[in-house]
PDB file of C-alpha atoms in Angstrom:
ATOM      1  CA  MET N   1      75.916 180.613 190.404  1.00 57.00           C
ATOM      2  CA  THR N   2      79.145 178.623 191.353  1.00 62.00           C
ATOM      3  CA  ALA N   3      82.144 180.941 191.202  1.00 62.00           C
ATOM      4  CA  GLU N   4      83.669 179.882 187.733  1.00 72.00           C
ATOM      5  CA  THR N   5      80.384 181.942 186.538  1.00 75.00           C
ATOM      6  CA  SER N   6      80.236 185.547 186.135  1.00 88.00           C
ATOM      7  CA  GLN N   7      77.193 187.111 187.140  1.00 91.00           C
ATOM      8  CA  THR N   8      77.190 190.476 185.084  1.00 93.00           C
ATOM      9  CA  LEU N   9      77.374 188.169 181.902  1.00 93.00           C
ATOM     10  CA  ASP N  10      74.830 185.956 183.082  1.00 93.00           C
ATOM     11  CA  ARG N  11      72.004 188.924 183.608  1.00 95.00           C
ATOM     12  CA  GLY N  12      73.251 189.840 180.256  1.00 94.00           C
ATOM     13  CA  VAL N  13      72.396 186.600 178.812  1.00 93.00           C
ATOM     14  CA  ARG N  14      69.241 186.635 180.725  1.00 94.00           C
ATOM     15  CA  VAL N  15      68.302 190.453 179.140  1.00 95.00           C
ATOM     16  CA  LEU N  16      68.669 189.044 175.680  1.00 93.00           C
ATOM     17  CA  LYS N  17      66.330 186.225 176.107  1.00 90.00           C
ATOM     18  CA  LEU N  18      63.902 188.111 178.378  1.00 93.00           C
ATOM     19  CA  LEU N  19      64.065 190.437 174.817  1.00 92.00           C
ATOM     20  CA  ALA N  20      64.045 187.860 172.503  1.00 87.00           C
ATOM     21  CA  ASP N  21      61.199 186.603 173.715  1.00 86.00           C
ATOM     22  CA  SER N  22      58.986 189.797 173.836  1.00 87.00           C
ATOM     23  CA  GLU N  23      57.841 190.803 170.630  1.00 82.00           C
ATOM     24  CA  ARG N  24      56.871 194.612 171.498  1.00 90.00           C
ATOM     25  CA  GLY N  25      60.798 194.780 173.740  1.00 93.00           C
ATOM     26  CA  LEU N  26      60.921 195.545 177.531  1.00 95.00           C
ATOM     27  CA  THR N  27      61.312 198.928 179.617  1.00 96.00           C
ATOM     28  CA  VAL N  28      63.801 199.207 182.349  1.00 96.00           C
ATOM     29  CA  THR N  29      61.289 198.897 184.559  1.00 96.00           C
ATOM     30  CA  GLU N  30      60.028 195.725 183.478  1.00 97.00           C
ATOM     31  CA  LEU N  31      63.615 193.912 182.865  1.00 97.00           C
ATOM     32  CA  ALA N  32      64.737 195.027 186.409  1.00 96.00           C
ATOM     33  CA  ALA N  33      61.352 193.645 187.845  1.00 96.00           C
ATOM     34  CA  ARG N  34      61.853 190.365 186.025  1.00 96.00           C
ATOM     35  CA  LEU N  35      65.381 190.063 186.434  1.00 96.00           C
ATOM     36  CA  ALA N  36      65.301 191.159 190.667  1.00 95.00           C
ATOM     37  CA  VAL N  37      67.793 193.554 190.263  1.00 96.00           C
ATOM     38  CA  ASN N  38      67.680 197.767 190.822  1.00 96.00           C
ATOM     39  CA  ARG N  39      67.374 199.943 187.580  1.00 96.00           C
ATOM     40  CA  THR N  40      70.855 200.990 187.483  1.00 96.00           C
ATOM     41  CA  VAL N  41      72.312 197.740 186.762  1.00 96.00           C
ATOM     42  CA  VAL N  42      69.979 197.390 183.565  1.00 96.00           C
ATOM     43  CA  TYR N  43      70.792 200.228 182.385  1.00 96.00           C
ATOM     44  CA  ARG N  44      74.602 198.819 182.906  1.00 96.00           C
ATOM     45  CA  LEU N  45      73.632 196.300 181.161  1.00 96.00           C
ATOM     46  CA  LEU N  46      71.870 197.605 178.214  1.00 96.00           C
ATOM     47  CA  ALA N  47      74.275 200.409 177.336  1.00 95.00           C
ATOM     48  CA  THR N  48      76.863 197.439 177.238  1.00 96.00           C
ATOM     49  CA  LEU N  49      74.706 195.548 174.980  1.00 96.00           C
ATOM     50  CA  GLU N  50      74.534 198.199 173.184  1.00 95.00           C
ATOM     51  CA  GLN N  51      77.555 199.091 171.975  1.00 95.00           C
ATOM     52  CA  HIS N  52      77.927 195.827 170.867  1.00 94.00           C
ATOM     53  CA  GLY N  53      74.763 195.987 168.591  1.00 94.00           C
ATOM     54  CA  LEU N  54      73.171 193.620 170.310  1.00 94.00           C
ATOM     55  CA  VAL N  55      70.011 195.312 171.763  1.00 95.00           C
ATOM     56  CA  ARG N  56      68.718 198.799 170.453  1.00 95.00           C
ATOM     57  CA  ARG N  57      66.106 201.152 172.243  1.00 94.00           C
ATOM     58  CA  ASP N  58      63.297 202.685 170.965  1.00 91.00           C
ATOM     59  CA  ILE N  59      62.188 206.235 171.307  1.00 88.00           C
ATOM     60  CA  GLY N  60      59.703 205.331 173.918  1.00 88.00           C
ATOM     61  CA  GLY N  61      62.695 203.469 175.865  1.00 90.00           C
ATOM     62  CA  ARG N  62      61.427 199.922 175.107  1.00 95.00           C
ATOM     63  CA  ALA N  63      64.397 197.697 174.568  1.00 95.00           C
ATOM     64  CA  ARG N  64      64.562 195.079 172.153  1.00 94.00           C
ATOM     65  CA  VAL N  65      66.864 192.088 170.337  1.00 92.00           C
ATOM     66  CA  GLY N  66      69.325 194.330 168.203  1.00 91.00           C
ATOM     67  CA  LEU N  67      71.062 193.915 164.711  1.00 83.00           C
ATOM     68  CA  GLY N  68      73.928 192.359 165.837  1.00 88.00           C
ATOM     69  CA  VAL N  69      72.711 189.004 167.008  1.00 85.00           C
ATOM     70  CA  LEU N  70      71.222 188.587 163.277  1.00 72.00           C
ATOM     71  CA  ARG N  71      75.302 188.703 162.269  1.00 78.00           C
ATOM     72  CA  LEU N  72      75.841 186.321 165.567  1.00 80.00           C
ATOM     73  CA  ALA N  73      73.201 184.062 164.220  1.00 73.00           C
ATOM     74  CA  HIS N  74      74.707 184.312 160.338  1.00 70.00           C
ATOM     75  CA  ARG N  75      77.688 182.550 162.168  1.00 75.00           C
ATOM     76  CA  VAL N  76      76.047 179.978 163.874  1.00 77.00           C
ATOM     77  CA  HIS N  77      74.456 178.310 160.280  1.00 80.00           C
ATOM     78  CA  PRO N  78      77.604 176.477 159.169  1.00 87.00           C
ATOM     79  CA  LEU N  79      78.180 174.616 162.799  1.00 85.00           C
ATOM     80  CA  LEU N  80      74.722 173.562 162.277  1.00 89.00           C
ATOM     81  CA  ARG N  81      74.840 172.815 159.217  1.00 91.00           C
ATOM     82  CA  GLU N  82      78.056 170.186 159.844  1.00 93.00           C
ATOM     83  CA  ALA N  83      75.999 168.641 162.576  1.00 94.00           C
ATOM     84  CA  ALA N  84      73.258 168.170 160.457  1.00 96.00           C
ATOM     85  CA  LEU N  85      75.347 167.124 157.500  1.00 96.00           C
ATOM     86  CA  PRO N  86      75.700 162.642 158.386  1.00 97.00           C
ATOM     87  CA  ALA N  87      71.883 162.747 159.293  1.00 97.00           C
ATOM     88  CA  LEU N  88      71.021 164.803 156.032  1.00 98.00           C
ATOM     89  CA  ARG N  89      73.606 162.668 153.925  1.00 97.00           C
ATOM     90  CA  SER N  90      71.825 158.989 155.153  1.00 98.00           C
ATOM     91  CA  LEU N  91      68.136 160.187 154.822  1.00 97.00           C
ATOM     92  CA  ALA N  92      69.526 161.619 151.300  1.00 97.00           C
ATOM     93  CA  GLU N  93      70.698 157.900 149.890  1.00 97.00           C
ATOM     94  CA  ASP N  94      68.532 155.614 151.690  1.00 96.00           C
ATOM     95  CA  LEU N  95      64.975 157.482 149.917  1.00 94.00           C
ATOM     96  CA  GLY N  96      66.465 159.004 146.971  1.00 93.00           C
ATOM     97  CA  ALA N  97      65.311 161.985 147.822  1.00 94.00           C
ATOM     98  CA  THR N  98      66.740 165.594 148.584  1.00 95.00           C
ATOM     99  CA  ALA N  99      66.922 166.289 152.397  1.00 97.00           C
ATOM    100  CA  HIS N 100      67.265 169.793 153.990  1.00 97.00           C
ATOM    101  CA  LEU N 101      67.357 171.667 157.393  1.00 97.00           C
ATOM    102  CA  THR N 102      65.438 174.113 157.742  1.00 96.00           C
ATOM    103  CA  LEU N 103      65.153 176.696 160.647  1.00 93.00           C
ATOM    104  CA  VAL N 104      62.981 179.449 162.023  1.00 91.00           C
ATOM    105  CA  ASP N 105      64.574 183.529 160.534  1.00 84.00           C
ATOM    106  CA  GLY N 106      61.506 185.909 161.311  1.00 80.00           C
ATOM    107  CA  ASN N 107      58.333 184.989 159.837  1.00 86.00           C
ATOM    108  CA  GLU N 108      60.184 182.594 157.049  1.00 90.00           C
ATOM    109  CA  ALA N 109      60.699 178.760 156.706  1.00 92.00           C
ATOM    110  CA  LEU N 110      65.019 179.195 155.600  1.00 92.00           C
ATOM    111  CA  ALA N 111      66.804 176.312 154.450  1.00 94.00           C
ATOM    112  CA  VAL N 112      70.639 176.430 155.925  1.00 93.00           C
ATOM    113  CA  ALA N 113      71.445 173.241 154.453  1.00 95.00           C
ATOM    114  CA  VAL N 114      70.263 170.755 151.636  1.00 96.00           C
ATOM    115  CA  VAL N 115      71.879 166.574 150.414  1.00 96.00           C
ATOM    116  CA  GLU N 116      70.901 165.510 147.158  1.00 95.00           C
ATOM    117  CA  PRO N 117      71.147 161.904 146.864  1.00 95.00           C
ATOM    118  CA  SER N 118      74.174 160.671 144.494  1.00 95.00           C
ATOM    119  CA  TRP N 119      72.335 158.081 142.642  1.00 93.00           C
ATOM    120  CA  THR N 120      69.182 159.060 141.773  1.00 90.00           C
ATOM    121  CA  ASP N 121      68.864 160.228 137.744  1.00 86.00           C
ATOM    122  CA  PHE N 122      66.850 162.293 138.695  1.00 82.00           C
ATOM    123  CA  HIS N 123      65.625 164.541 141.961  1.00 85.00           C
ATOM    124  CA  VAL N 124      63.877 168.071 143.289  1.00 84.00           C
ATOM    125  CA  ALA N 125      67.079 170.695 143.068  1.00 84.00           C
ATOM    126  CA  TYR N 126      66.357 172.498 146.327  1.00 87.00           C
ATOM    127  CA  ARG N 127      69.184 174.911 147.368  1.00 89.00           C
ATOM    128  CA  THR N 128      70.809 176.476 150.629  1.00 91.00           C
ATOM    129  CA  GLY N 129      69.251 179.747 151.232  1.00 89.00           C
ATOM    130  CA  LEU N 130      65.608 179.314 150.296  1.00 90.00           C
ATOM    131  CA  ARG N 131      63.099 181.157 152.394  1.00 90.00           C
ATOM    132  CA  HIS N 132      59.058 181.041 152.161  1.00 90.00           C
ATOM    133  CA  PRO N 133      56.098 181.470 154.476  1.00 92.00           C
ATOM    134  CA  LEU N 134      56.469 179.073 157.811  1.00 91.00           C
ATOM    135  CA  ALA N 135      52.738 177.353 155.916  1.00 91.00           C
ATOM    136  CA  GLU N 136      54.058 177.225 152.418  1.00 89.00           C
ATOM    137  CA  SER N 137      55.639 173.800 152.872  1.00 90.00           C
ATOM    138  CA  ALA N 138      55.732 170.627 155.112  1.00 93.00           C
ATOM    139  CA  ALA N 139      59.341 172.480 157.098  1.00 95.00           C
ATOM    140  CA  GLY N 140      56.872 175.375 157.731  1.00 94.00           C
ATOM    141  CA  ARG N 141      54.283 173.489 158.735  1.00 93.00           C
ATOM    142  CA  ALA N 142      56.085 170.752 160.796  1.00 95.00           C
ATOM    143  CA  ILE N 143      57.595 173.450 162.648  1.00 94.00           C
ATOM    144  CA  LEU N 144      54.090 175.865 162.957  1.00 92.00           C
ATOM    145  CA  GLU N 145      52.790 171.712 164.321  1.00 91.00           C
ATOM    146  CA  ALA N 146      55.363 171.568 167.282  1.00 90.00           C
ATOM    147  CA  ARG N 147      53.728 175.244 168.420  1.00 87.00           C
ATOM    148  CA  GLY N 148      50.509 173.302 168.122  1.00 82.00           C
ATOM    149  CA  PHE N 149      49.255 175.074 165.352  1.00 56.00           C
ATOM    150  CA  PRO N 150      46.938 172.312 163.053  1.00 51.00           C
ATOM    151  CA  SER N 151      48.380 170.365 160.124  1.00 48.00           C
ATOM    152  CA  GLN N 152      47.712 168.088 157.775  1.00 48.00           C
ATOM    153  CA  ARG N 153      49.392 165.335 160.308  1.00 46.00           C
ATOM    154  CA  ARG N 154      47.572 163.116 162.576  1.00 46.00           C
ATOM    155  CA  PRO N 155      49.491 163.959 165.970  1.00 47.00           C
ATOM    156  CA  GLU N 156      51.120 160.311 166.724  1.00 52.00           C
ATOM    157  CA  GLN N 157      52.948 161.064 163.342  1.00 78.00           C
ATOM    158  CA  GLY N 158      55.232 163.178 164.296  1.00 89.00           C
ATOM    159  CA  PHE N 159      55.577 164.654 160.707  1.00 93.00           C
ATOM    160  CA  VAL N 160      53.509 166.706 158.145  1.00 93.00           C
ATOM    161  CA  ILE N 161      53.152 165.866 153.930  1.00 90.00           C
ATOM    162  CA  THR N 162      51.970 167.666 151.481  1.00 87.00           C
ATOM    163  CA  ARG N 163      51.446 166.682 147.645  1.00 78.00           C
ATOM    164  CA  ALA N 164      52.587 168.324 145.008  1.00 66.00           C
ATOM    165  CA  GLU N 165      53.206 171.871 146.470  1.00 56.00           C
ATOM    166  CA  GLU N 166      56.310 172.774 147.183  1.00 49.00           C
ATOM    167  CA  GLN N 167      57.971 172.216 143.441  1.00 46.00           C
ATOM    168  CA  SER N 168      56.241 171.665 140.311  1.00 54.00           C
ATOM    169  CA  GLY N 169      55.055 167.932 141.030  1.00 66.00           C
ATOM    170  CA  ALA N 170      56.944 167.946 143.921  1.00 82.00           C
ATOM    171  CA  SER N 171      56.137 166.003 147.379  1.00 87.00           C
ATOM    172  CA  GLY N 172      57.394 166.516 150.698  1.00 92.00           C
ATOM    173  CA  ALA N 173      57.841 165.389 154.038  1.00 94.00           C
ATOM    174  CA  ALA N 174      58.796 167.004 157.359  1.00 96.00           C
ATOM    175  CA  ALA N 175      59.419 166.481 161.202  1.00 96.00           C
ATOM    176  CA  ALA N 176      59.849 169.213 163.402  1.00 96.00           C
ATOM    177  CA  LEU N 177      63.453 169.191 165.747  1.00 95.00           C
ATOM    178  CA  VAL N 178      62.458 169.018 169.037  1.00 91.00           C
ATOM    179  CA  GLY N 179      63.557 169.204 172.834  1.00 88.00           C
ATOM    180  CA  LEU N 180      66.573 172.511 171.623  1.00 85.00           C
ATOM    181  CA  SER N 181      66.237 175.364 173.421  1.00 75.00           C
ATOM    182  CA  GLY N 182      66.682 178.263 171.250  1.00 76.00           C
ATOM    183  CA  ILE N 183      66.423 176.233 167.873  1.00 86.00           C
ATOM    184  CA  GLU N 184      63.037 176.204 166.309  1.00 91.00           C
ATOM    185  CA  GLY N 185      63.217 174.207 162.801  1.00 94.00           C
ATOM    186  CA  SER N 186      62.912 171.165 160.943  1.00 97.00           C
ATOM    187  CA  VAL N 187      64.142 168.430 158.904  1.00 98.00           C
ATOM    188  CA  GLY N 188      62.284 166.948 155.252  1.00 96.00           C
ATOM    189  CA  VAL N 189      63.232 165.702 151.997  1.00 96.00           C
ATOM    190  CA  VAL N 190      61.207 166.817 148.369  1.00 93.00           C
ATOM    191  CA  MET N 191      60.818 164.310 145.840  1.00 89.00           C
ATOM    192  CA  LEU N 192      59.308 164.108 142.532  1.00 82.00           C
ATOM    193  CA  ASN N 193      57.205 161.321 142.376  1.00 70.00           C
ATOM    194  CA  GLY N 194      53.249 162.445 143.672  1.00 61.00           C
ATOM    195  CA  LEU N 195      52.746 160.522 146.155  1.00 63.00           C
ATOM    196  CA  VAL N 196      54.839 159.731 149.956  1.00 73.00           C
ATOM    197  CA  PRO N 197      55.495 156.017 150.871  1.00 75.00           C
ATOM    198  CA  GLU N 198      54.600 155.836 153.767  1.00 82.00           C
ATOM    199  CA  ARG N 199      57.918 155.196 155.265  1.00 88.00           C
ATOM    200  CA  VAL N 200      58.887 158.300 154.024  1.00 93.00           C
ATOM    201  CA  GLY N 201      57.126 160.140 156.891  1.00 93.00           C
ATOM    202  CA  PRO N 202      58.991 157.762 160.362  1.00 94.00           C
ATOM    203  CA  ARG N 203      62.382 157.798 158.481  1.00 96.00           C
ATOM    204  CA  VAL N 204      62.073 161.828 158.523  1.00 97.00           C
ATOM    205  CA  VAL N 205      61.037 161.440 161.647  1.00 96.00           C
ATOM    206  CA  GLU N 206      63.924 159.593 162.599  1.00 97.00           C
ATOM    207  CA  ALA N 207      66.591 161.380 160.732  1.00 97.00           C
ATOM    208  CA  ALA N 208      65.514 164.868 162.772  1.00 97.00           C
ATOM    209  CA  THR N 209      66.015 162.908 165.806  1.00 96.00           C
ATOM    210  CA  GLU N 210      69.380 162.145 164.797  1.00 97.00           C
ATOM    211  CA  VAL N 211      69.651 166.003 164.202  1.00 96.00           C
ATOM    212  CA  ALA N 212      68.949 166.959 167.140  1.00 94.00           C
ATOM    213  CA  ASP N 213      70.978 164.563 169.742  1.00 94.00           C
ATOM    214  CA  ALA N 214      73.500 166.421 167.266  1.00 93.00           C
ATOM    215  CA  LEU N 215      72.608 169.618 167.987  1.00 90.00           C
ATOM    216  CA  ARG N 216      72.341 169.172 171.308  1.00 84.00           C
TER     217      ARG N 216
END
């Protein structure tokens, strides 16, 4: 801690991070132990966070992240879109395919930014707000791969491909965003042709790196 920082705010942020990483929630005693503070401090932190809807406690007293966090996250999406658009636009124009930024939302993949190529006669329509289970597209599978799950790609490639699965007759390629704290996502493209050209995968990896750099 430095003179310019707030210890109370720091502890509150740490509480939110601890709760975000816990599927079952945490008790006051567990939080106190992890923060190395007494239970009274934790009670005060939780009460304040509850007032803002950022934390909720169940009947058993376990604290979990509250719905207020979702409202904050919703406000972040426009900022993410703005940061990602240059790389997505370049990717779409370069490959003549629809490019997208996809983030994890619970157990689903959520498209938060989409750019269609301007020069093609036909391309796949892919709308912002589209969501699907993580395992059902290249975008979601790339994210799972980054978590250590097996997929269709070899580890050295850095991308996942699908053929005729995401849309009728469409192919997809995606690469996970890496090196970002608190953000799980991927950058990908969907194309009408049935086969993914050799250069698509590496180009998607390049775009994912550009987006990750823009979000740091």
